[in-house]
Tab-separated table of C-alpha atoms and ligand atoms in Angstrom:
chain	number	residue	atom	x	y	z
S	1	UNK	CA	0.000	0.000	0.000
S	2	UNK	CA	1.440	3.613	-0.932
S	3	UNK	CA	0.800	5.447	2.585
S	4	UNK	CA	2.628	8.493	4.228
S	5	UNK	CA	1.933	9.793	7.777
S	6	UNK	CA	3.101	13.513	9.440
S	7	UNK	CA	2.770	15.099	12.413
S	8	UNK	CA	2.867	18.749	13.636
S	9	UNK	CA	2.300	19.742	17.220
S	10	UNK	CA	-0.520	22.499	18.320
S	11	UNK	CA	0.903	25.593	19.561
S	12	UNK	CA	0.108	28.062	22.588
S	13	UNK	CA	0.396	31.796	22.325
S	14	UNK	CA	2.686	32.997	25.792
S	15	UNK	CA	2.334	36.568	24.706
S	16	UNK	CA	1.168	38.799	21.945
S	17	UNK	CA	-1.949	37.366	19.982
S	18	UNK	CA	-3.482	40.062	18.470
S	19	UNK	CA	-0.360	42.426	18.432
S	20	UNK	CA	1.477	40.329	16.215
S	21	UNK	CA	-0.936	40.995	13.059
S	22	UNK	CA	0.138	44.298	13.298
S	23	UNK	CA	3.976	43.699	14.006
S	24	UNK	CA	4.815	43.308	17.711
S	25	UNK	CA	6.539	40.815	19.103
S	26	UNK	CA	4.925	37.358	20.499
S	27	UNK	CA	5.724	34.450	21.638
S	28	UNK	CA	4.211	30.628	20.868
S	29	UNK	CA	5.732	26.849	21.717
S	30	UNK	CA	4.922	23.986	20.421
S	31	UNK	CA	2.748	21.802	23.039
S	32	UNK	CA	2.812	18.366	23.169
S	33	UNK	CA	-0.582	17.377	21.642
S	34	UNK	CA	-0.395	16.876	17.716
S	35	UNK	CA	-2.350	16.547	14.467
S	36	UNK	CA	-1.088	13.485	12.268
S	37	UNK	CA	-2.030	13.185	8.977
S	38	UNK	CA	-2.184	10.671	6.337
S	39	UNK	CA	-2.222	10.043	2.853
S	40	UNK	CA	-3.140	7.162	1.025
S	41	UNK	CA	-3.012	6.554	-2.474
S	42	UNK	CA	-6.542	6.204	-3.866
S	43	UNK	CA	-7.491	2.756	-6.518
S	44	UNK	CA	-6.311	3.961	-10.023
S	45	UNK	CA	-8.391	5.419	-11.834
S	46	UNK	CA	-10.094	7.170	-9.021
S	47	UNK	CA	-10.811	10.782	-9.431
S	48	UNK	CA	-12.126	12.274	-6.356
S	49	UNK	CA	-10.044	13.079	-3.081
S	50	UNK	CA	-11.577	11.534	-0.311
S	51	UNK	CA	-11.653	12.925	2.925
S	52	UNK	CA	-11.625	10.957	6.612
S	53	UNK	CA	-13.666	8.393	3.827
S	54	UNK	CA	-15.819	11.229	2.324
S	55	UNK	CA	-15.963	13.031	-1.045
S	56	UNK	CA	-13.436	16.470	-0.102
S	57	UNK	CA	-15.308	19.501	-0.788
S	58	UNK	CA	-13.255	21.956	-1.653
S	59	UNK	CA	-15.150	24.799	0.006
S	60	UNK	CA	-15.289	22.726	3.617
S	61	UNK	CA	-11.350	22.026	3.613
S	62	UNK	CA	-10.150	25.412	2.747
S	63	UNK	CA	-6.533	24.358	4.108
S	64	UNK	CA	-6.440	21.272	2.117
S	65	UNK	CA	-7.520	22.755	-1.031
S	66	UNK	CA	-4.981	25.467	-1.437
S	67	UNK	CA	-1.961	22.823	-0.434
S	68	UNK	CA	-3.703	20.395	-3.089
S	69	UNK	CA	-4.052	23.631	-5.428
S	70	UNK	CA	0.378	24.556	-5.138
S	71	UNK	CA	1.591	20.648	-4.423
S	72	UNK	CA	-0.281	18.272	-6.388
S	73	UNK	CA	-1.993	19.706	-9.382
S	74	UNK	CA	-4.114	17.404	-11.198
S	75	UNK	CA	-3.304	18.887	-14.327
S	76	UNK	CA	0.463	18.442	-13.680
S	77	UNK	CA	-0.993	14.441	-13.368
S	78	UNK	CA	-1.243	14.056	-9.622
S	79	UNK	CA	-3.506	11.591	-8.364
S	80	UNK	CA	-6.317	11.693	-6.678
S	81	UNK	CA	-5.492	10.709	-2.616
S	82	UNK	CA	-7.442	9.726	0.204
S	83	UNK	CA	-6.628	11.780	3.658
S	84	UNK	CA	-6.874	10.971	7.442
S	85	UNK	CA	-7.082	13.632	9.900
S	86	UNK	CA	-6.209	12.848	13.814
S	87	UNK	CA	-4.975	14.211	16.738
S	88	UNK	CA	-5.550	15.396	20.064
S	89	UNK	CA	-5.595	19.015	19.532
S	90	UNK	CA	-9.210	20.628	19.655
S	91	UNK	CA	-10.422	21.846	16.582
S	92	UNK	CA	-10.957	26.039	16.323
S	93	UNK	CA	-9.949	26.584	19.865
S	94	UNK	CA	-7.345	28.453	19.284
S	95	UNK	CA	-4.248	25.752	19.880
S	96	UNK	CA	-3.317	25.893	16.024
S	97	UNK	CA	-4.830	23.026	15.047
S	98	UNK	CA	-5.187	24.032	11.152
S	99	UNK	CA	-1.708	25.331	11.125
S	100	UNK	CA	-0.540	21.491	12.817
S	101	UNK	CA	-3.021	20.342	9.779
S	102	UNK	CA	-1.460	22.015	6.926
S	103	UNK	CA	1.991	21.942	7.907
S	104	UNK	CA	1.633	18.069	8.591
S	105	UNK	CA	-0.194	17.950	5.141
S	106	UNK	CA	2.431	19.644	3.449
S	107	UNK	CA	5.226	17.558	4.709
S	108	UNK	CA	2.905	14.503	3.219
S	109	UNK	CA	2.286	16.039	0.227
S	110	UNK	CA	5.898	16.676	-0.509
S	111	UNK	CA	7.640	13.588	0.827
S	112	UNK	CA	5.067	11.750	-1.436
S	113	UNK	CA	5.825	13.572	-4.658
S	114	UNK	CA	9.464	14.405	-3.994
S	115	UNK	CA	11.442	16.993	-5.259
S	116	UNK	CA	13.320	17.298	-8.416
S	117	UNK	CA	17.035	18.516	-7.562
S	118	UNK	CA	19.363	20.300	-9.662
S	119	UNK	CA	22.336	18.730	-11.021
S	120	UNK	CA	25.146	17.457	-8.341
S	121	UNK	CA	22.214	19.316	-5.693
S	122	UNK	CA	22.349	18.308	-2.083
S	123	UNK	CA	18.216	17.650	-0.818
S	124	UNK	CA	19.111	19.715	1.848
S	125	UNK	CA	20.064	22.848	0.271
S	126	UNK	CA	17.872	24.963	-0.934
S	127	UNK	CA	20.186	26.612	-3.352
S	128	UNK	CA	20.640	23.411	-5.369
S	129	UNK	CA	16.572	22.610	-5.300
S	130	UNK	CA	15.203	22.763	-9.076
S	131	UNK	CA	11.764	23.379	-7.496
S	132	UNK	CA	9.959	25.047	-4.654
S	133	UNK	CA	6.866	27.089	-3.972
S	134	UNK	CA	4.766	29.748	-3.440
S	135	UNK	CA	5.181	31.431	0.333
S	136	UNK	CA	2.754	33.578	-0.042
S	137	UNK	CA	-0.657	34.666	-1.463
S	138	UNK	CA	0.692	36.312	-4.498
S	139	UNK	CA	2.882	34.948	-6.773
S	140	UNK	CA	6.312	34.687	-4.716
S	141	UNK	CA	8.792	32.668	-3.559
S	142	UNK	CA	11.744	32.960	-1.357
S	143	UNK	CA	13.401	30.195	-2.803
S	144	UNK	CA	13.562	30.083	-7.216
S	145	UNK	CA	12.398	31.816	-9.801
S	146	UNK	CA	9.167	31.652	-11.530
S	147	UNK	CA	8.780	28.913	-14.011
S	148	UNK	CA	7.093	31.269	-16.837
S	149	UNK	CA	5.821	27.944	-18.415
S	150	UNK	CA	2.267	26.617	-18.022
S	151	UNK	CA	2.300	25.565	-14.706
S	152	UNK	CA	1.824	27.915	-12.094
S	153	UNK	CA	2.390	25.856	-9.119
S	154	UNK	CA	5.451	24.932	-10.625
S	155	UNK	CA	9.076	27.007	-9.840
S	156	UNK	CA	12.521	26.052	-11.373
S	157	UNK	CA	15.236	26.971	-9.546
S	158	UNK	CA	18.214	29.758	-10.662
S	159	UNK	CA	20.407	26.034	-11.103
S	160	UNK	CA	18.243	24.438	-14.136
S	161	UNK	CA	16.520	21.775	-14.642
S	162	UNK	CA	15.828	18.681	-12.651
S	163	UNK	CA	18.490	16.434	-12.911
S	164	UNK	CA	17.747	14.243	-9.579
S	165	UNK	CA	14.336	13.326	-8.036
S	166	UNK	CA	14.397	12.671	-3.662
S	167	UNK	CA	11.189	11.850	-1.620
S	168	UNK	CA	10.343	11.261	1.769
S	169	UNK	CA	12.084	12.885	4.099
S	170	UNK	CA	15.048	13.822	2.159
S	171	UNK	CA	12.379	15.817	0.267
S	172	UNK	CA	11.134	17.366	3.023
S	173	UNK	CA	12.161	21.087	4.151
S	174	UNK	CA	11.052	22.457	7.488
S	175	UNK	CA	10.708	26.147	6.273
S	176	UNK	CA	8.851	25.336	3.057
S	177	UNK	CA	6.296	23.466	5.256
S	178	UNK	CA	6.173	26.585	7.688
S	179	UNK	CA	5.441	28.868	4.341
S	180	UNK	CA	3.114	26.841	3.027
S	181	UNK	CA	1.160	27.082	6.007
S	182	UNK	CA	1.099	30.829	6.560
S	183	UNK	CA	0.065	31.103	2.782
S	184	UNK	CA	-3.154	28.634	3.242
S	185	UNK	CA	-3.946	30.311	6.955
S	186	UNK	CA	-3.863	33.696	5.744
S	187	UNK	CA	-5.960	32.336	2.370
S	188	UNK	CA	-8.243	30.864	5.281
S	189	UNK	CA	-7.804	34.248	7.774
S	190	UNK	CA	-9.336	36.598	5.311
S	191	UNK	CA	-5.780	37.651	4.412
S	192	UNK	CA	-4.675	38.740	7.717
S	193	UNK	CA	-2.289	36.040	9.544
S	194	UNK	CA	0.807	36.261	10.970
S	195	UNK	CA	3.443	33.057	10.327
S	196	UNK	CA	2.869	32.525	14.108
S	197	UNK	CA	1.359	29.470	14.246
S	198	UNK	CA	2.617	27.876	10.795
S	199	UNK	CA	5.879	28.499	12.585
S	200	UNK	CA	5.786	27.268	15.538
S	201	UNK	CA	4.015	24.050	13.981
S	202	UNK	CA	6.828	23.409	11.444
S	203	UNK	CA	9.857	24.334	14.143
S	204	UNK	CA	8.838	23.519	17.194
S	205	UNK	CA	10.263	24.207	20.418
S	206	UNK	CA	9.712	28.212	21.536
S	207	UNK	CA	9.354	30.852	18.782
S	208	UNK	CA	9.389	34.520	18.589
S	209	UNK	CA	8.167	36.528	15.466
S	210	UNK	CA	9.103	40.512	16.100
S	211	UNK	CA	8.984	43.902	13.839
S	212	UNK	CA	12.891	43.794	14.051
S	213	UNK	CA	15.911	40.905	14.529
S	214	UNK	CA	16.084	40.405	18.307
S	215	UNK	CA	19.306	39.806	19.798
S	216	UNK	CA	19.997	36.700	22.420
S	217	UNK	CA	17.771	34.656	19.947
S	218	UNK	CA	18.080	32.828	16.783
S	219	UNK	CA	17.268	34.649	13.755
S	220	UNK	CA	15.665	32.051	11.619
S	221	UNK	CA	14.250	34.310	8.726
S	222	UNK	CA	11.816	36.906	7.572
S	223	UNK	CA	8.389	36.409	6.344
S	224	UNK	CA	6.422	39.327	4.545
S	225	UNK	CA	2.434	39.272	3.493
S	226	UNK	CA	0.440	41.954	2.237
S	227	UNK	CA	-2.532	42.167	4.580
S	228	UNK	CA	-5.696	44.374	3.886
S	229	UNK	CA	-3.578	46.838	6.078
S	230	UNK	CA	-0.522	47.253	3.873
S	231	UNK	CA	2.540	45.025	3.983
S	232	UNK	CA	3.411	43.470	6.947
S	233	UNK	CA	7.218	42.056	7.559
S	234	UNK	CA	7.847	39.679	10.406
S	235	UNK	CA	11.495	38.352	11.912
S	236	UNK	CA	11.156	34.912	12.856
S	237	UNK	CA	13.352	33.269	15.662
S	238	UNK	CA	13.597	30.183	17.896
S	239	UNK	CA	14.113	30.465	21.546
S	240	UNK	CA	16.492	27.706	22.973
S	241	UNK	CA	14.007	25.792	25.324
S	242	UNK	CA	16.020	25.371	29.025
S	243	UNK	CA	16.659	22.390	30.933
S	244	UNK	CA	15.172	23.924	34.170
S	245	UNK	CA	11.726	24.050	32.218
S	246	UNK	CA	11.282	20.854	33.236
S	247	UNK	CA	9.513	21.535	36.362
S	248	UNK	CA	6.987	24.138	34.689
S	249	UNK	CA	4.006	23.191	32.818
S	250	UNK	CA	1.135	24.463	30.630
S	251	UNK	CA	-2.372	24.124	31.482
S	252	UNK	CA	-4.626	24.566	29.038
S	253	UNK	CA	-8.182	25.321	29.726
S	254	UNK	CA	-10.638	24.777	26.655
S	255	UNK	CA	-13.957	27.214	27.589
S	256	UNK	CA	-15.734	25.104	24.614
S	257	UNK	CA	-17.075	28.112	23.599
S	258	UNK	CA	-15.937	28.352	19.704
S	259	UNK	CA	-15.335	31.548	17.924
S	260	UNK	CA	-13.637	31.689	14.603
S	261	UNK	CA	-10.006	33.181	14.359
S	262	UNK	CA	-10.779	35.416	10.891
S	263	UNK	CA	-13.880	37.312	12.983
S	264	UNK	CA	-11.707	37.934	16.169
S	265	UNK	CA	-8.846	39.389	13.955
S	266	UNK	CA	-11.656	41.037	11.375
S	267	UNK	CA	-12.816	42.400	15.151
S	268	UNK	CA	-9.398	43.956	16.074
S	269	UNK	CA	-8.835	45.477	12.807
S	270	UNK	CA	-12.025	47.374	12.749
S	271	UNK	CA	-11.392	48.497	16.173
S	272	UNK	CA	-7.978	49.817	15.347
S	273	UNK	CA	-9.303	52.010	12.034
S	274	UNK	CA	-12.710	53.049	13.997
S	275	UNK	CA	-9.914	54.529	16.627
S	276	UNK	CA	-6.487	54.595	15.245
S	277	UNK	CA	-5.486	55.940	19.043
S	278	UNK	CA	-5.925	52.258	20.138
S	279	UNK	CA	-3.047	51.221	18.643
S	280	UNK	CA	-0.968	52.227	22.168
S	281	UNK	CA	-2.841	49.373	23.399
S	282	UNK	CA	-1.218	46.924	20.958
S	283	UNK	CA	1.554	49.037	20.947
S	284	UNK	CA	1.880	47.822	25.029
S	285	UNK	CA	1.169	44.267	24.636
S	286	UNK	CA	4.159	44.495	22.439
S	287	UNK	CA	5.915	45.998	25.650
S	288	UNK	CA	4.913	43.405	27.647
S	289	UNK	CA	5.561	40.650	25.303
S	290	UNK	CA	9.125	42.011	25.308
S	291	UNK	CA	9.162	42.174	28.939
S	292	UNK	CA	8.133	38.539	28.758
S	293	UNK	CA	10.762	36.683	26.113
S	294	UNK	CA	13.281	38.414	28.533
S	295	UNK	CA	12.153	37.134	31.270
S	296	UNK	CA	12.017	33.695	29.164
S	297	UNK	CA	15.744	33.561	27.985
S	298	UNK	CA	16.942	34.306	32.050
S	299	UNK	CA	14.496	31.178	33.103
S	300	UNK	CA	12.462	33.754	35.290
S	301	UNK	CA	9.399	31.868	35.205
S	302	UNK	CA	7.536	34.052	38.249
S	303	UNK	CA	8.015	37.083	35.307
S	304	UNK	CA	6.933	35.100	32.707
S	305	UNK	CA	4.127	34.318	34.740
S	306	UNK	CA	3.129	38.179	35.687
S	307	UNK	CA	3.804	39.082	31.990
S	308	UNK	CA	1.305	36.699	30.424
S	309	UNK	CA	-1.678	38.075	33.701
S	310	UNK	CA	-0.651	41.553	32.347
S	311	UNK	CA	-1.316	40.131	28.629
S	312	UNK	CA	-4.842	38.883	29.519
S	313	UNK	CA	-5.695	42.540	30.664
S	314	UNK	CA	-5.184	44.152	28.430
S	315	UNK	CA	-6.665	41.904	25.576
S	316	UNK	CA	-9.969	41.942	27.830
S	317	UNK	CA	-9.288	45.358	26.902
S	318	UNK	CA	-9.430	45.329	23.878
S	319	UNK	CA	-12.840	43.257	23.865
S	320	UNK	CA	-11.340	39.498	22.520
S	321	UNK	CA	-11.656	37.711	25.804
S	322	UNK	CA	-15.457	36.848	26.745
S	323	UNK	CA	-16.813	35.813	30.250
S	324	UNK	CA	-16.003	32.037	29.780
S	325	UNK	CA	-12.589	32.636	29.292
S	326	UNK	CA	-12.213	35.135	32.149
S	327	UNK	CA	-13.640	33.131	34.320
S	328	UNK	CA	-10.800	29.939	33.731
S	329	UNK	CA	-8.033	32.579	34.194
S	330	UNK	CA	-9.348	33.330	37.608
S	331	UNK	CA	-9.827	30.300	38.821
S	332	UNK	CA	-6.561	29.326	37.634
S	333	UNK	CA	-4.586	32.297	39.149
S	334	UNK	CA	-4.202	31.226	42.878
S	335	UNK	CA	-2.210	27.952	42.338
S	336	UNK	CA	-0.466	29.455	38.753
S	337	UNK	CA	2.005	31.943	38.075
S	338	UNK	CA	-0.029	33.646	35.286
S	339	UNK	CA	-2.696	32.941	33.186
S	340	UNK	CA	-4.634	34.408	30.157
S	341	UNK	CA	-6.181	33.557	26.881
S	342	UNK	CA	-4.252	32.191	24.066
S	343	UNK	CA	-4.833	32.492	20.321
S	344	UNK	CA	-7.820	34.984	19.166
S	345	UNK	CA	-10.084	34.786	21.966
S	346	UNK	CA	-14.037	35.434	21.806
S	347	UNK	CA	-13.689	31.468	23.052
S	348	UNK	CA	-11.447	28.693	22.687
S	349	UNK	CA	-8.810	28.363	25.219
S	350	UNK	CA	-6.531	29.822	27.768
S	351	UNK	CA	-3.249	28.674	29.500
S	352	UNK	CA	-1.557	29.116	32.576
S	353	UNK	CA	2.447	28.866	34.019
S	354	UNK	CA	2.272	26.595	36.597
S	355	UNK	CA	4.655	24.435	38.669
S	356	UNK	CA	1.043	22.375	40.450
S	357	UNK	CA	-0.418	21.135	36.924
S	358	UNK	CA	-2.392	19.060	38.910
S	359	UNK	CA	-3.946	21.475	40.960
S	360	UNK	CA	-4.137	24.290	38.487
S	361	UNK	CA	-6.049	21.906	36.174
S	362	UNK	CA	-9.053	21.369	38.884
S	363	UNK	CA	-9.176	24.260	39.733
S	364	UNK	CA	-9.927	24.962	35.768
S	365	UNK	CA	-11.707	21.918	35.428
S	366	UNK	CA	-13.889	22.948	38.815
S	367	UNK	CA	-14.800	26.615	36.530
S	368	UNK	CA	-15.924	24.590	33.782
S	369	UNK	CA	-12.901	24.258	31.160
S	370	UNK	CA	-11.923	20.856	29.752
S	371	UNK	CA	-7.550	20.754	30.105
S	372	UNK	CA	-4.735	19.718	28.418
S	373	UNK	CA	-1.229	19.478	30.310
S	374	UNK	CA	1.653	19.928	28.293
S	375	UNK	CA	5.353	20.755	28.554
S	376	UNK	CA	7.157	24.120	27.352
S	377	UNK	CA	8.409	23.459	23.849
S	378	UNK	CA	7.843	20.364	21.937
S	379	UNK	CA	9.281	18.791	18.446
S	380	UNK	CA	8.159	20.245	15.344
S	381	UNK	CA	6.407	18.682	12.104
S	382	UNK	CA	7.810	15.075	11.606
S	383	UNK	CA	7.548	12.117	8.815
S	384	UNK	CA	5.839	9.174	11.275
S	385	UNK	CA	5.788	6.532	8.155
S	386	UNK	CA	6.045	5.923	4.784
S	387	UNK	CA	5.625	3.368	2.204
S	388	UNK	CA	5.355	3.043	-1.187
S	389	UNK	CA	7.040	6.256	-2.166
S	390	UNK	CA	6.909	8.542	-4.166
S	391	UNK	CA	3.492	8.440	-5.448
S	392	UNK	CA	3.789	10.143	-7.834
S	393	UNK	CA	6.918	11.959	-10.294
S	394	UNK	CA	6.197	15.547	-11.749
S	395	UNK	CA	8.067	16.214	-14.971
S	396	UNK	CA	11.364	17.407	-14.724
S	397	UNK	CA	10.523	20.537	-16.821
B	1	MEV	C1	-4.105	33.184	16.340
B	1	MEV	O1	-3.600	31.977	16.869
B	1	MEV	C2	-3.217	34.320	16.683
B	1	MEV	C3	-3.648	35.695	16.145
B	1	MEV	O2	-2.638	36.609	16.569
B	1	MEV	C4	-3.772	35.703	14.634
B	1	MEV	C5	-2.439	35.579	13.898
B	1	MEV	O3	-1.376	35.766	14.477
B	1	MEV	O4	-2.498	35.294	12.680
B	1	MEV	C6	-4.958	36.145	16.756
């Protein structure tokens, strides 16, 4: 059986959600809940995709659709594929579970058509890759030129043309996966997303997207997206994840209330141009999110704590918490070192620092939230298993 399996992990916002879209710094890290995802080659001759066994409709899978639209073209002569989604990360709550999906789903897709490389090319250089794709929702791409021939999806690389074909996870580049994601989440955002999420789902560990290259991190590269707002540029970097974390945990409190991540950033935008003075308040979560990834790199967890609790106030503030959510934070607060929402709010779920996981998850349990325990900083996307590969060979040309 031709088969390929991927994982990604969820993520959790620390600081800045909200602020980010508009350039401040935030932090996310990688929890240790995941999505996996599988591909299976359909019967030949088959020419629908199937979803979790049903006909995929495009409109329903918007995340699926554009990674099927740039990695496996059906007029290139991809076949059709059945997919399996799992995992243990909630679905629209706010824990980055269609990042996890389309990051996972892009490390299937291109482990199971390959890549072609250029002549003498090494898979892991991107320099010597006779193909790559689109980062973004206009035609660009960080990594080749634009193939001006019919296929759009298609690049060729400044070295020629394919002389060598790789698949699994030779094929496989973390930072195309991480692009590919912010391109289908900001296709699914409404055009507003920051690589946040795609990010930390394709890294891993701790991440830290700022306006600027922050020192006493790792500079891992730049990302730019035109959002309705005007072009936005974001500096992505890792944060090494400490030893001493060990004895601090996440808990993650789910309010079950869902709210969609494109209204709660369509929200914040409208707020921002209705009353352009409002953007000191994003302007000081970016303060405090600085405050916080310092605290983070000297292991001051009782800052890090009082940093996110400063966080939650003022996005109450700016109206993307709701009474569910505020009422997990406070019951978490006694036995936590901080605690607000995390991701876009309205719903979903928020988090708290804590050394008692136990206790700080019933006391959020006792309020009415459904938790998830997980450690600071987890590993990134991942090729579980493969067989059968590659499915399928684009031309060379
Ligand atoms: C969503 O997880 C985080 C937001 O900041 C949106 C984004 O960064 O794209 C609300």
């Amino acid at each position: 059986m031709a088969k390929v399996e991927a994982s990604a992990p969820g993520k959790c916002i620390l600081f800045g959600e909200h602020a980010v879209v508009f350039g401040q710094p935030a932090v996310a890290v990688a929890i240790e809940q995941r999505i996996t995802v599988s591909l299976e080659l359909l019967e030949e001759g088959a020419d629908e995709w199937r979803i979790d066994g049903m006909k995929l409709i495009p409109s329903k899978h918007p995340h699926v659709e554009a990674l099927r639209s740039r990695l496996w073209q059906k007029k290139a002569g991809a076949p059709a594929l059945s997919i399996h989604i799992n995992g243990d990360v909630p679905p629209a709550s706010g824990l980055g579970s269609s990042a996890a999906l389309s990051v996972a789903a892009s490390a299937c897709l291109r482990a199971a058509r390959g890549r072609w490389l250029s002549e003498g090319g090494e898979a892991t250089e991107t320099k010597d890759w006779a193909e790559g794709f689109s980062s973004q929702l206009t035609d660009t791409d960080v990594y080749s030129k634009v193939d001006e021939g019919k296929d759009p999806a298609r690049r060729v690389g400044a070295n020629g043309q394919g002389s060598s074909h790789v698949w699994g996870e030779q094929a496989i580049d973390v930072d195309e996966c991480a692009l590919l994601g912010h391109a289908v989440e900001a296709i699914a955002q409404g055009g507003r997303a920051s690589p946040m999420d795609s990010s930390v789902c394709a890294h891993g560990g701790i991440v830290l997207l700022s306006d600027e290259v922050e020192k006493g991190t790792d500079w891992v590269y730049t990302r730019t997206l035109n959002i309705p707002e005007g072009d936005r540029t974001w500096q992505v970097h890792t944060i090494p994840v400490m030893t001493d974390e060990q004895d601090v945990y996440l808990v993650i409190g789910n309010s079950g209330v869902h709210a969609p991540t494109s209204i709660q950033v369509a929200k914040v935008a409208a707020a921002m141009s209705e009353n352009p003075q409002r953007m000191r308040e994003i302007e000081t979560i970016g303060l405090i999110a600085r405050r916080g990834v310092e605290a983070l790199l000297k292991g001051d967890y009782e800052a890090v704590g009082r940093a996110m609790s400063e966080n939650h106030l003022m996005l109450r503030g700016l109206g993307v918490s709701c009474l569910e959510l505020d009422d997990l934070v406070r019951a978490a607060a006694p036995s936590s070192l901080g605690a607000k929402l995390t991701g876009a709010g309205g719903g979903g779920c928020m988090v708290a620092l804590t050394r008692n996981p136990k206790q700080t998850s019933e006391a959020i349990e006792l309020a009415g939230g459904r938790t998830l325990i997980s450690k600071i900083g987890n590993a990134g996307v991942r090729i579980e298993s493969h067989e059968g590969l590659p499915f399928w060979k684009p031309s060379s040309k």
